[in-house]
Short mmCIF file of C-alpha atoms and ligand atoms in Angstrom, two decimals:
data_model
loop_
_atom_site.label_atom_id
_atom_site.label_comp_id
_atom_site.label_asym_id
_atom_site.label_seq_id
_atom_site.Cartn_x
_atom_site.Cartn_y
_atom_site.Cartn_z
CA UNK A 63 -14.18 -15.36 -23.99
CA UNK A 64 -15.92 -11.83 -23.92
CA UNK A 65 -14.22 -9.62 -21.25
CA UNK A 66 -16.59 -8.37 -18.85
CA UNK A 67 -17.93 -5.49 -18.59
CA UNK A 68 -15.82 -2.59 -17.29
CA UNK A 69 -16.84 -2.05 -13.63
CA UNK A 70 -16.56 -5.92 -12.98
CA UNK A 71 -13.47 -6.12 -13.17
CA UNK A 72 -10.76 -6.06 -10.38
CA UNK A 73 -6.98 -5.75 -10.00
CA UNK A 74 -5.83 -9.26 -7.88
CA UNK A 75 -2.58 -8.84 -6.26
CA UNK A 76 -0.68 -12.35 -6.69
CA UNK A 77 2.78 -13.01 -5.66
CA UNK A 78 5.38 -15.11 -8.18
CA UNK A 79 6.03 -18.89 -6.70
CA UNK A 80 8.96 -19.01 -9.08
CA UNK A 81 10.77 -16.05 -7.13
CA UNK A 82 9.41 -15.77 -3.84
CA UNK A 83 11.95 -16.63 -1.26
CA UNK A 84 9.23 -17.30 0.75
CA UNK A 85 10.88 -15.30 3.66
CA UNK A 86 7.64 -14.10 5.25
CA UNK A 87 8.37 -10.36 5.20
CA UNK A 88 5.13 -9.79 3.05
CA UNK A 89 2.84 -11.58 5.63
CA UNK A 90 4.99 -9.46 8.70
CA UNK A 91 4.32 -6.24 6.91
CA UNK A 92 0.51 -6.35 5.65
CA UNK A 93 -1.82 -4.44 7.76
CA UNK A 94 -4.57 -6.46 7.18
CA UNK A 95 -3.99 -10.07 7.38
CA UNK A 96 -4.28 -10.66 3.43
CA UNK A 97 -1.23 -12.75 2.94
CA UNK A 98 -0.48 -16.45 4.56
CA UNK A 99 1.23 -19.32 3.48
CA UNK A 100 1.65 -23.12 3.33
CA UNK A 101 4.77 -24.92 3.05
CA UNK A 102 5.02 -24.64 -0.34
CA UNK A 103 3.48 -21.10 -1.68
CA UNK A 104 2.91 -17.58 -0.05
CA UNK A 105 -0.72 -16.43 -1.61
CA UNK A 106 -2.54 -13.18 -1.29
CA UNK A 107 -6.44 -13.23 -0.48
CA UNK A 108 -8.46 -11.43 -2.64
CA UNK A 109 -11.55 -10.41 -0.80
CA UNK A 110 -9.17 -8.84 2.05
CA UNK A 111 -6.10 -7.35 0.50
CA UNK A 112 -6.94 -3.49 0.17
CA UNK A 113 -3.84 -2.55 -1.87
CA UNK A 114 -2.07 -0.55 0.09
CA UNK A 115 0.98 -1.67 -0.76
CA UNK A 116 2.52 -1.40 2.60
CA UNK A 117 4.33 -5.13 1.13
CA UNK A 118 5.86 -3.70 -1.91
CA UNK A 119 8.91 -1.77 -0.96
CA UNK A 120 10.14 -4.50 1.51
CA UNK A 121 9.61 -7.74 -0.56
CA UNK A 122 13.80 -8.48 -1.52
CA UNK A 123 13.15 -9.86 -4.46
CA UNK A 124 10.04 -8.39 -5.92
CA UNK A 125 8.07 -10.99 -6.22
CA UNK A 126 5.25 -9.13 -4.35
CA UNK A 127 4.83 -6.97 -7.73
CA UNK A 128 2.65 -9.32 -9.33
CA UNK A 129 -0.89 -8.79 -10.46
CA UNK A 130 -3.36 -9.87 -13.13
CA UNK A 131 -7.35 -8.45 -14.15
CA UNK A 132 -9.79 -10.90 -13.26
CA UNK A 133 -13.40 -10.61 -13.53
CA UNK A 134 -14.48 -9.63 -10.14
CA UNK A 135 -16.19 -12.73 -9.35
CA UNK A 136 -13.78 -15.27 -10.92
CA UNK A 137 -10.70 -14.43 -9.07
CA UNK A 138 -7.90 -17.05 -8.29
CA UNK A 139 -8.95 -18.47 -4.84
CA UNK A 140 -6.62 -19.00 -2.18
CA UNK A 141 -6.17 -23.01 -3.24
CA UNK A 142 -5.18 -22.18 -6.44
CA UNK A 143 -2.74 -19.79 -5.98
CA UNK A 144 -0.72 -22.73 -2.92
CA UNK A 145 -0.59 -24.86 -5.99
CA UNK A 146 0.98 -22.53 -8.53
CA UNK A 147 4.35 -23.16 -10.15
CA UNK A 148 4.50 -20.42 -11.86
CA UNK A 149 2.28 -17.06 -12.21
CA UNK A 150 -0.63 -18.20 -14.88
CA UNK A 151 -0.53 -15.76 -18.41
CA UNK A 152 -1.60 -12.62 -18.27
CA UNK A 153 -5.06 -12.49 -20.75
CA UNK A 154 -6.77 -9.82 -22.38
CA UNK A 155 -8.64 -9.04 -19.74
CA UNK A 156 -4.74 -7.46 -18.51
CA UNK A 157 -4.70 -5.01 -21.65
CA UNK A 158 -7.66 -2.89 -19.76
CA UNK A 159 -7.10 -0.12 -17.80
CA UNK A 160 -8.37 -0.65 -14.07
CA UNK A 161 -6.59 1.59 -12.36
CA UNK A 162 -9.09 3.98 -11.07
CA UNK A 163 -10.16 0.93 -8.28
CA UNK A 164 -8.05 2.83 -5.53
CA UNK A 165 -9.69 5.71 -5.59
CA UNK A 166 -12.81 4.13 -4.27
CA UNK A 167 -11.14 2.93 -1.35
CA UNK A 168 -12.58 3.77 2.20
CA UNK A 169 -10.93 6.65 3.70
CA UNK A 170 -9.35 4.61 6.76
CA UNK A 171 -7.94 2.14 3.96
CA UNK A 172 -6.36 5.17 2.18
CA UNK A 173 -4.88 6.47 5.39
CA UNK A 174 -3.06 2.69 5.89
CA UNK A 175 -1.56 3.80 2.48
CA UNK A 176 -0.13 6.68 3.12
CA UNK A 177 1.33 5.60 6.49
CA UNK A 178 2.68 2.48 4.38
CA UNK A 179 4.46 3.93 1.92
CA UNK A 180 5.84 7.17 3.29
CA UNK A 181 7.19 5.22 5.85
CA UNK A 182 9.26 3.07 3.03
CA UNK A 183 10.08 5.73 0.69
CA UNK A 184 7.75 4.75 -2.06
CA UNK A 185 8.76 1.94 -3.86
CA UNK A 186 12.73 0.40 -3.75
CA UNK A 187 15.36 2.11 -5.40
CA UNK A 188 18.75 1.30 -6.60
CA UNK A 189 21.46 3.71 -5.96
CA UNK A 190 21.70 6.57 -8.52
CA UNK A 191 24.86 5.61 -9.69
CA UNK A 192 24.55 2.03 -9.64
CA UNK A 193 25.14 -0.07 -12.69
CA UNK A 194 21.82 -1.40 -14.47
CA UNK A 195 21.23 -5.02 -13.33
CA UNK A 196 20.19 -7.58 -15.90
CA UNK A 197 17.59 -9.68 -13.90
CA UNK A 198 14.78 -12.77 -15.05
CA UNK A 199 17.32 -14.13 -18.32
CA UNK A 200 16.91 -17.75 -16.94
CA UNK A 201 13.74 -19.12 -15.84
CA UNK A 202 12.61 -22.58 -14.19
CA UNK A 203 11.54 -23.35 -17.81
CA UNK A 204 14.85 -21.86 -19.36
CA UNK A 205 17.47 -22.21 -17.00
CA UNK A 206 21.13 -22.26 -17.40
CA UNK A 207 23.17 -24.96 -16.85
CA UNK A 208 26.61 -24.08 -14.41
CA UNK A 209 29.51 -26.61 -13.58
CA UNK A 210 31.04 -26.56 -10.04
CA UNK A 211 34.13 -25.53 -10.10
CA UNK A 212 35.08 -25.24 -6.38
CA UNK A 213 32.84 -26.36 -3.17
CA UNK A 214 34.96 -25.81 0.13
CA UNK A 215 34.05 -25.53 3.97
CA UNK A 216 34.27 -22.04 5.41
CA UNK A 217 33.74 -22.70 8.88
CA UNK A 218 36.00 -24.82 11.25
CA UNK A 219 35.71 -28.20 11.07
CA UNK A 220 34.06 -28.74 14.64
CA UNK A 221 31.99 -25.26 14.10
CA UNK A 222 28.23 -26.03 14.61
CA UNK A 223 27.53 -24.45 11.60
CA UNK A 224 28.37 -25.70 8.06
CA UNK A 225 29.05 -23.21 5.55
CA UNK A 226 30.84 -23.26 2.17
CA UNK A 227 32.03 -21.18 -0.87
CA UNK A 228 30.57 -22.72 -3.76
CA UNK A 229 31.52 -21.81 -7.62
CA UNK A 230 30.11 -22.09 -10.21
CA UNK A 231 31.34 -21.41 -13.79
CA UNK A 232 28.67 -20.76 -16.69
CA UNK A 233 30.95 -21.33 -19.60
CA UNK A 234 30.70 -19.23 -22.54
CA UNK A 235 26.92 -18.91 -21.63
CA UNK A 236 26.03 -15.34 -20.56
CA UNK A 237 25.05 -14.77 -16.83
CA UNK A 238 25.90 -11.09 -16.31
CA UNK A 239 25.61 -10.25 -12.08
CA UNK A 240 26.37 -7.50 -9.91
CA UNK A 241 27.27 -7.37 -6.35
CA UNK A 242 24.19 -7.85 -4.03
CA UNK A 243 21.86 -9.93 -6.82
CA UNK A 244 21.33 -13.48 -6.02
CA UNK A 245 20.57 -16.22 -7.95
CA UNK A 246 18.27 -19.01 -8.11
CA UNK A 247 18.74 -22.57 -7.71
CA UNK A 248 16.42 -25.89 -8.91
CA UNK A 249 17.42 -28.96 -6.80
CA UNK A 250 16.71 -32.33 -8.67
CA UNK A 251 13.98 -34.36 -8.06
CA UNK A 252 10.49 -33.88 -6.58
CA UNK A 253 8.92 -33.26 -3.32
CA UNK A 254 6.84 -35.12 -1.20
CA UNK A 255 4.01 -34.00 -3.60
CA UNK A 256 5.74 -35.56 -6.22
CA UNK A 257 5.93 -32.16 -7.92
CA UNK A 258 9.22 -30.33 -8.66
CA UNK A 259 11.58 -29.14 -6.08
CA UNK A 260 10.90 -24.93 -5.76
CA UNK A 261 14.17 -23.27 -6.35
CA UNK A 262 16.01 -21.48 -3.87
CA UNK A 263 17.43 -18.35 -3.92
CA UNK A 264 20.92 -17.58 -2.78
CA UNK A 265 22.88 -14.10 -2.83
CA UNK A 266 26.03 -13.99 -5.38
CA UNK A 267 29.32 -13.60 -2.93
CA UNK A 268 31.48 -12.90 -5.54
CA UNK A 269 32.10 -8.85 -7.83
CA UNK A 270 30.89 -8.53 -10.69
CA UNK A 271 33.67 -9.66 -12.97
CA UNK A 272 33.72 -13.26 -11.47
CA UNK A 273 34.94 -15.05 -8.50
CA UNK A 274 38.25 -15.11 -10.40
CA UNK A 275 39.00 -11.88 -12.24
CA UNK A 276 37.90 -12.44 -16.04
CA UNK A 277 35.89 -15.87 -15.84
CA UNK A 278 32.42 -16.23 -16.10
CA UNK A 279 32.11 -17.83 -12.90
CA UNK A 280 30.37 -16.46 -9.35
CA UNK A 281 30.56 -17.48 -5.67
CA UNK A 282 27.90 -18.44 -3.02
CA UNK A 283 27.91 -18.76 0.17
CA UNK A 284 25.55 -21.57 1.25
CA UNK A 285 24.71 -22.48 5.17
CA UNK A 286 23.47 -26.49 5.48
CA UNK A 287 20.18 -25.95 7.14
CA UNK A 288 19.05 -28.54 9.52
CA UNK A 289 16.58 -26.40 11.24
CA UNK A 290 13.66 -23.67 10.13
CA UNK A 291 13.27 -20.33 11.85
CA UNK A 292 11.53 -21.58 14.79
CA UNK A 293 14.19 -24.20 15.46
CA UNK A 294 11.96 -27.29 13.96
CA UNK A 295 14.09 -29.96 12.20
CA UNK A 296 13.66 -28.99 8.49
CA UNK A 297 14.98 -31.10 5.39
CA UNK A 298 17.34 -27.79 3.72
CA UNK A 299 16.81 -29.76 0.35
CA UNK A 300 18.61 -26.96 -1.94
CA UNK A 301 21.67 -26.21 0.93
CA UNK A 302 22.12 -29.46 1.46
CA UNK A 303 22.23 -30.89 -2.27
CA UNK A 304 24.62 -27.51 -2.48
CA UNK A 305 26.76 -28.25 0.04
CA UNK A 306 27.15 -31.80 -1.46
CA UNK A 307 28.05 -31.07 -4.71
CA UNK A 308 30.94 -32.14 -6.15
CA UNK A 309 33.61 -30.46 -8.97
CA UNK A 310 32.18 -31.12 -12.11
CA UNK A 311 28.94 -31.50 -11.06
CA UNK A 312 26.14 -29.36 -13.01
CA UNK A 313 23.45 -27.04 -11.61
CA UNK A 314 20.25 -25.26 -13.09
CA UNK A 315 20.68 -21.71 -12.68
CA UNK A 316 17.84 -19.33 -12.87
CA UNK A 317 17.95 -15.42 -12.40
CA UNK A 318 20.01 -13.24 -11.82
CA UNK A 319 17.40 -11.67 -9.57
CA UNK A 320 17.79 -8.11 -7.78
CA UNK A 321 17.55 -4.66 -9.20
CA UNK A 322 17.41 -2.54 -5.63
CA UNK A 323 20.13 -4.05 -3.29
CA UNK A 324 23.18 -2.36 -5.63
CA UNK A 325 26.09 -1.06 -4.53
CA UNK A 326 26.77 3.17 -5.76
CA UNK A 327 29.51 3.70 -8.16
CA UNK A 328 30.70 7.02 -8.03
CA UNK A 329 33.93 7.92 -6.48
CA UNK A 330 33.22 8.45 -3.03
CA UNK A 331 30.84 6.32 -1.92
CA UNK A 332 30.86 5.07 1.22
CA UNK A 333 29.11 1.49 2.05
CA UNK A 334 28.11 0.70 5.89
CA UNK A 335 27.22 -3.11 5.81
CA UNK A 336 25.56 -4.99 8.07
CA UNK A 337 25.26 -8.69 8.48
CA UNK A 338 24.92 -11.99 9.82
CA UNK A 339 26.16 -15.59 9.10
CA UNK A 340 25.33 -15.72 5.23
CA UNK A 341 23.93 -12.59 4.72
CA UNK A 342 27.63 -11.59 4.76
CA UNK A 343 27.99 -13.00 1.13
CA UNK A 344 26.33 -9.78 -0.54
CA UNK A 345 29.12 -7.84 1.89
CA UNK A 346 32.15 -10.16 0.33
CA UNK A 347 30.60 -9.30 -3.02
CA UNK A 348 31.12 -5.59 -2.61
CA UNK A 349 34.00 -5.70 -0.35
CA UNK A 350 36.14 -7.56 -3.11
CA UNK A 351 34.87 -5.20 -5.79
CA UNK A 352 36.45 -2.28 -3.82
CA UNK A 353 39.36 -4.38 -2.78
CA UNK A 354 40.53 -5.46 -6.34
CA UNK A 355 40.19 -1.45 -7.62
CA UNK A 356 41.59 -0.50 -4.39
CA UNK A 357 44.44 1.05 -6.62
CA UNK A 358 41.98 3.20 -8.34
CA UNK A 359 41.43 5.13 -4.90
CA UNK A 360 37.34 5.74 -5.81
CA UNK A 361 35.78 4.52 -3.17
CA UNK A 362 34.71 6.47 -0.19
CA UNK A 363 34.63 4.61 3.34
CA UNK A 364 34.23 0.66 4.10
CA UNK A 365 32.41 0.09 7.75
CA UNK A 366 31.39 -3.65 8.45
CA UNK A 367 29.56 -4.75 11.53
CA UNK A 368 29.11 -8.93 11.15
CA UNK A 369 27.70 -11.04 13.73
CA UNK A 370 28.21 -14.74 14.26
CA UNK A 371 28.17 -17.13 17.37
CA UNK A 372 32.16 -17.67 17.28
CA UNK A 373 35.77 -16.63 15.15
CA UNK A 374 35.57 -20.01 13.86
CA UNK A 375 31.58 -20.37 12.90
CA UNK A 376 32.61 -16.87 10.63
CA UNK A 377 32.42 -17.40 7.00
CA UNK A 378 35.49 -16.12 5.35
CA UNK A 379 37.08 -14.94 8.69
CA UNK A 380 40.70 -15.84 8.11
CA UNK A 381 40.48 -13.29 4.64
CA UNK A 382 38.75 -10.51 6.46
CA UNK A 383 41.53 -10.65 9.03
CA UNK A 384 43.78 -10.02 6.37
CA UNK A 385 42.26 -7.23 5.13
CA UNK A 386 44.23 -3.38 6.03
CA UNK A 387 42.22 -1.00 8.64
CA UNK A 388 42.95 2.11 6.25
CA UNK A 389 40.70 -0.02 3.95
CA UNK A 390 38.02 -1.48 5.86
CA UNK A 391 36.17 -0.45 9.50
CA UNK A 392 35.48 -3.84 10.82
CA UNK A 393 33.69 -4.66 13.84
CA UNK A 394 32.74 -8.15 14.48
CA UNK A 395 30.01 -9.41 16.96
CA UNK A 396 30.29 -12.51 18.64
CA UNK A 397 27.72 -14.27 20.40
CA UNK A 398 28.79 -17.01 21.78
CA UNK A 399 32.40 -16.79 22.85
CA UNK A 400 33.02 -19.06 26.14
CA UNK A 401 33.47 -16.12 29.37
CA UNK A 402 32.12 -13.49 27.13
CA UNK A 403 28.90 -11.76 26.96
CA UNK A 404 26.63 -12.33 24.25
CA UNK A 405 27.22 -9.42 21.67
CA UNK A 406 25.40 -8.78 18.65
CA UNK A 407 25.57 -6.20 15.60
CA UNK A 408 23.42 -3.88 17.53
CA UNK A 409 25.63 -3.72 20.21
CA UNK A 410 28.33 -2.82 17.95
CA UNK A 411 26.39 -0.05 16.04
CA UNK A 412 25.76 1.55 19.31
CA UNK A 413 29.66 1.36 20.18
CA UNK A 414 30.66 3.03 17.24
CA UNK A 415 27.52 5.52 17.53
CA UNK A 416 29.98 8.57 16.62
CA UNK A 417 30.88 7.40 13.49
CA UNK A 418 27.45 5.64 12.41
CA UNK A 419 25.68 8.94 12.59
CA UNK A 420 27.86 10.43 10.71
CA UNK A 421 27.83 7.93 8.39
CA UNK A 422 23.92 7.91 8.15
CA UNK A 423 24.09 11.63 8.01
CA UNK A 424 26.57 11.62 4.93
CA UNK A 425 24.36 11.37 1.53
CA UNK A 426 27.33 9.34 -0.02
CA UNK A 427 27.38 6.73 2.75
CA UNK A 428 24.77 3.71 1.20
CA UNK A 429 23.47 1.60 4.06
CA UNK A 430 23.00 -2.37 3.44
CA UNK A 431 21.56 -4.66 6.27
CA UNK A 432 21.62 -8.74 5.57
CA UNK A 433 21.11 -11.63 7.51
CA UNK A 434 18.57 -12.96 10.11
CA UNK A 435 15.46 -11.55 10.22
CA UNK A 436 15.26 -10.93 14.11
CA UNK A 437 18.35 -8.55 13.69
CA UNK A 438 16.61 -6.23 11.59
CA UNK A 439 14.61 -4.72 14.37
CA UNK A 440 17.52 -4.65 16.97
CA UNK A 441 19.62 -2.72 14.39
CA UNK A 442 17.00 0.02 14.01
CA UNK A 443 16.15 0.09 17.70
CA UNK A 444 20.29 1.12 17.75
CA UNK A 445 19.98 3.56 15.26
CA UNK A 446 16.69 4.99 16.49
CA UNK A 447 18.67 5.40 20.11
CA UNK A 448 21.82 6.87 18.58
CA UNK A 449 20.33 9.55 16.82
CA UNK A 450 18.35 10.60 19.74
CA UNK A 451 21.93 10.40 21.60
CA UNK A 452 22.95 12.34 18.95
CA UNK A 453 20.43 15.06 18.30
CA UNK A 454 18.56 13.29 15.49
CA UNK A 455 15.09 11.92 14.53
CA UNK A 456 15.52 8.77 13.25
CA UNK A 457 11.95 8.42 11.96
CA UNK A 458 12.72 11.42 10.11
CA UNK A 459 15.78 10.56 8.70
CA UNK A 460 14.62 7.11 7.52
CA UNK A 461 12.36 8.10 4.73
CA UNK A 462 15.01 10.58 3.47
CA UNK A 463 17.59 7.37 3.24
CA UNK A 464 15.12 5.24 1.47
CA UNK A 465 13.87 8.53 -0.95
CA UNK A 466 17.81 8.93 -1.97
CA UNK A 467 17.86 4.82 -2.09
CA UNK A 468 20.57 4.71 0.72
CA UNK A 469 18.76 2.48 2.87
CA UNK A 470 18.71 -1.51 2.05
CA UNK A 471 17.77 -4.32 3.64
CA UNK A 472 17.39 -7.97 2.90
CA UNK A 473 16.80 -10.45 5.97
CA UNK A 474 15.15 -13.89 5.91
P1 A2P B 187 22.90 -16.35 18.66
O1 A2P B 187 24.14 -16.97 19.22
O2 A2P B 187 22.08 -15.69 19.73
O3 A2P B 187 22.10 -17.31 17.83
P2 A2P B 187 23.50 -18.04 12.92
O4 A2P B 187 24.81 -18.62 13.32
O5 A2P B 187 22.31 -18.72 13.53
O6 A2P B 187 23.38 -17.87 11.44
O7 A2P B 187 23.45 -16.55 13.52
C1 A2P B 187 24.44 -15.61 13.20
C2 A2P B 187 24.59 -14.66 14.35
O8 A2P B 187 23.43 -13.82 14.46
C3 A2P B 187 24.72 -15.36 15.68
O9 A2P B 187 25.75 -14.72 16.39
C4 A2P B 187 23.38 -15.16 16.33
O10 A2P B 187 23.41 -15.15 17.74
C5 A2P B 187 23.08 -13.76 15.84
N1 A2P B 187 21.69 -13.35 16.09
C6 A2P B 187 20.62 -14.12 16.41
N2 A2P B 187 19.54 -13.37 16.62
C7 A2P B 187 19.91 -12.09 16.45
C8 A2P B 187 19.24 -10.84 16.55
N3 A2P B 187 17.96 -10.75 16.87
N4 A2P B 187 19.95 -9.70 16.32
C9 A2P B 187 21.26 -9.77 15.98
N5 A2P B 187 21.95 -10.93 15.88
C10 A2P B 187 21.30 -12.07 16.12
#
């Protein structure tokens, strides 16, 4: 095929099926309308996304950074893109420069991109001393095979929630992780479609040198979903086949996945983590890296604020209990406590709004939100209040945490 000709050529912003968590953040954050979704896929429209990359910085797992040169009037309609797999090859038409297509953009459209990205930072950052991440070594066409190796119930056994602590153990295959990457998972079988079951990404719970010291084994922490966002009966096809599994089963394995959501690693680091339900497992990661060097006195400060409806609905309660104060700040949230009033992680922050400003005044204190997506706001409503409280703009300090990579969120 003969590339066209220069000037008809465009840059199309596509998103990756194969690790999109499909957690709608994109769609929430585009100015313009130029991302929906079906059940399956989350697909960008051509003719209406202005790149302005106000989607970019937010997207957890990066699969918002996709794009390929198409000839201006062959581009990959919207029905294409819902019934990708898999990204199509990049072709030569990729090798040519097109960059200059922004600066043609109408002025309000530039504005929208200013506003967008100053308001993130620019585009996610890993902590300056963070280790490097390996991410993308296993694939849906290449993954990795894993044995499971423990699969218990964290909550109680009349909790309305079911959540376990999965292992699984990769052998004397290589599947290098760090605290706060996730991994993806391919249930068996096909879909309604008869096509392939999408895999499902899942944060690692465990540090980086295994769920037991030494092994090459990591931790999840998987909820059984028996209801979407809105409260609609949903199948949970990957959390339930998870929560099923049995020892000795095997899993495919893709990833890891991750390279912004790192913990610091210079002495003196502080962490303040925030989280609900499952988003804790990220939290667990990190907190059992520090607690297993505890001896090695490096780390700065531990605060945790975690939210769930009850003690017993708490994924790994019992150990946090056990954990000293002179090691970890912990404040937990509970929502639905019979004869108490609802409290959430919010309410906490703003409890503790002494020691949170400080916190998100200190430039060693890295900041990690995870969980539901509706806390996300209430926590920075709670910030935004306390600095005012406390003589500070929060809108200002904001785009300094996410400049210095302090600031990181991940809610679905
Ligand atoms: P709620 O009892 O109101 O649902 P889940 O158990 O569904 O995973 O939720 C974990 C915790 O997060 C629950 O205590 C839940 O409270 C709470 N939660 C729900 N919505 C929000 C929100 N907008 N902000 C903070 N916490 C929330």
């Amino acid at each position: 095929m003969n590339a066209p000709a220069e000037h008809d050529l465009a840059r199309q912003h596509l998103i990756d099926p194969e690790i999109c968590i499909r957690c709608n953040t994109c769609e929430e954050m585009c100015p313009v309308d130029a991302i929906t979704h079906d059940s399956m896929n989350y697909v960008v429209k051509f003719d209406v996304c202005n790149w302005c990359n106000a989607c970019i910085g937010p997207c957890p797992t990066g699969a918002i950074d996709n794009a390929r040169n198409v000839a201006r009037d062959r581009a990959y309609s919207l029905e294409e893109q819902l019934d990708w797999d898999v990204l199509p090859d990049e072709t030569e038409l990729d090798a040519i420069d097109v960059s200059g297509q922004e600066a043609s953009l109408p002025a309000e459209v530039r504005e929208i991109t200013e506003i967008a990205t100053a308001g993130q930072g620019g585009r996610a950052m890993a902590p300056w001393s963070a280790a490097h991440p390996y991410v993308n070594l296993y694939t849906v066409d290449n993954p990795v095979e894993a044995t499971v190796t423990g699969n218990y119930r964290l909550t109680a056994p009349d909790a309305s929630s079911d959540i376990h602590h999965i292992v699984l153990d990769f052998g004397a295959t290589p599947f290098p992780v760090l605290e706060g990457q996730s991994l993806g998972i391919i249930p068996p079988g096909t879909d309604a479609r008869g096509k392939a079951h999408l895999l499902r990404m899942y944060s690692i719970a465990s540090p980086r040198e295994g769920e037991r010291p030494q092994y090459n084994n990591v931790a999840l922490t998987v909820k059984r979903v028996k209801e979407d966002h809105d409260g609609q009966p949903a199948l949970g096809v990957a959390s339930n086949y998870l929560c099923d599994l049995k020892k000795g089963d095997k899993v495919k394995v893709t990833g890891p996945y991750g390279a912004t959501f790192l913990m610091p690693n210079h002495p003196g680091a502080s962490l303040m983590m925030i989280c609900t339900g499952t988003g804790s497992a990220p939290m667990r990661a990190m907190t059992e890296r520090r607690r297993r060097r505890r001896e090695l006195k490096e780390g700065g400060e531990l605060l945790l604020f975690f939210g769930a409806r009850a003690p017993e609905e708490l994924p790994y309660f019992g150990p946090l209990q056990k954990l000293p104060a002179d090691f970890i700040d912990m404040n937990l949230a509970f929502s639905r406590q019979p004869g108490q009033a609802k409290q959430y992680v919010q309410d906490l922050i703003r409890e503790r709004a002494d020691k949170v400003v400080d916190m998100l005044k200190d430039d060693n204190c890295y900041i990690y939100i995870c969980g539901l997506k509706g806390m996300e706001a209430g926590v920075l409503d709670a910030f935004r209040d306390i600095c005012r409280a406390h003589g500070e703009d929060w809108e200002q300090l904001q785009p300094q945490l996410l400049a210095k990579a302090r600031f990181h969120v991940e809610t679905y």
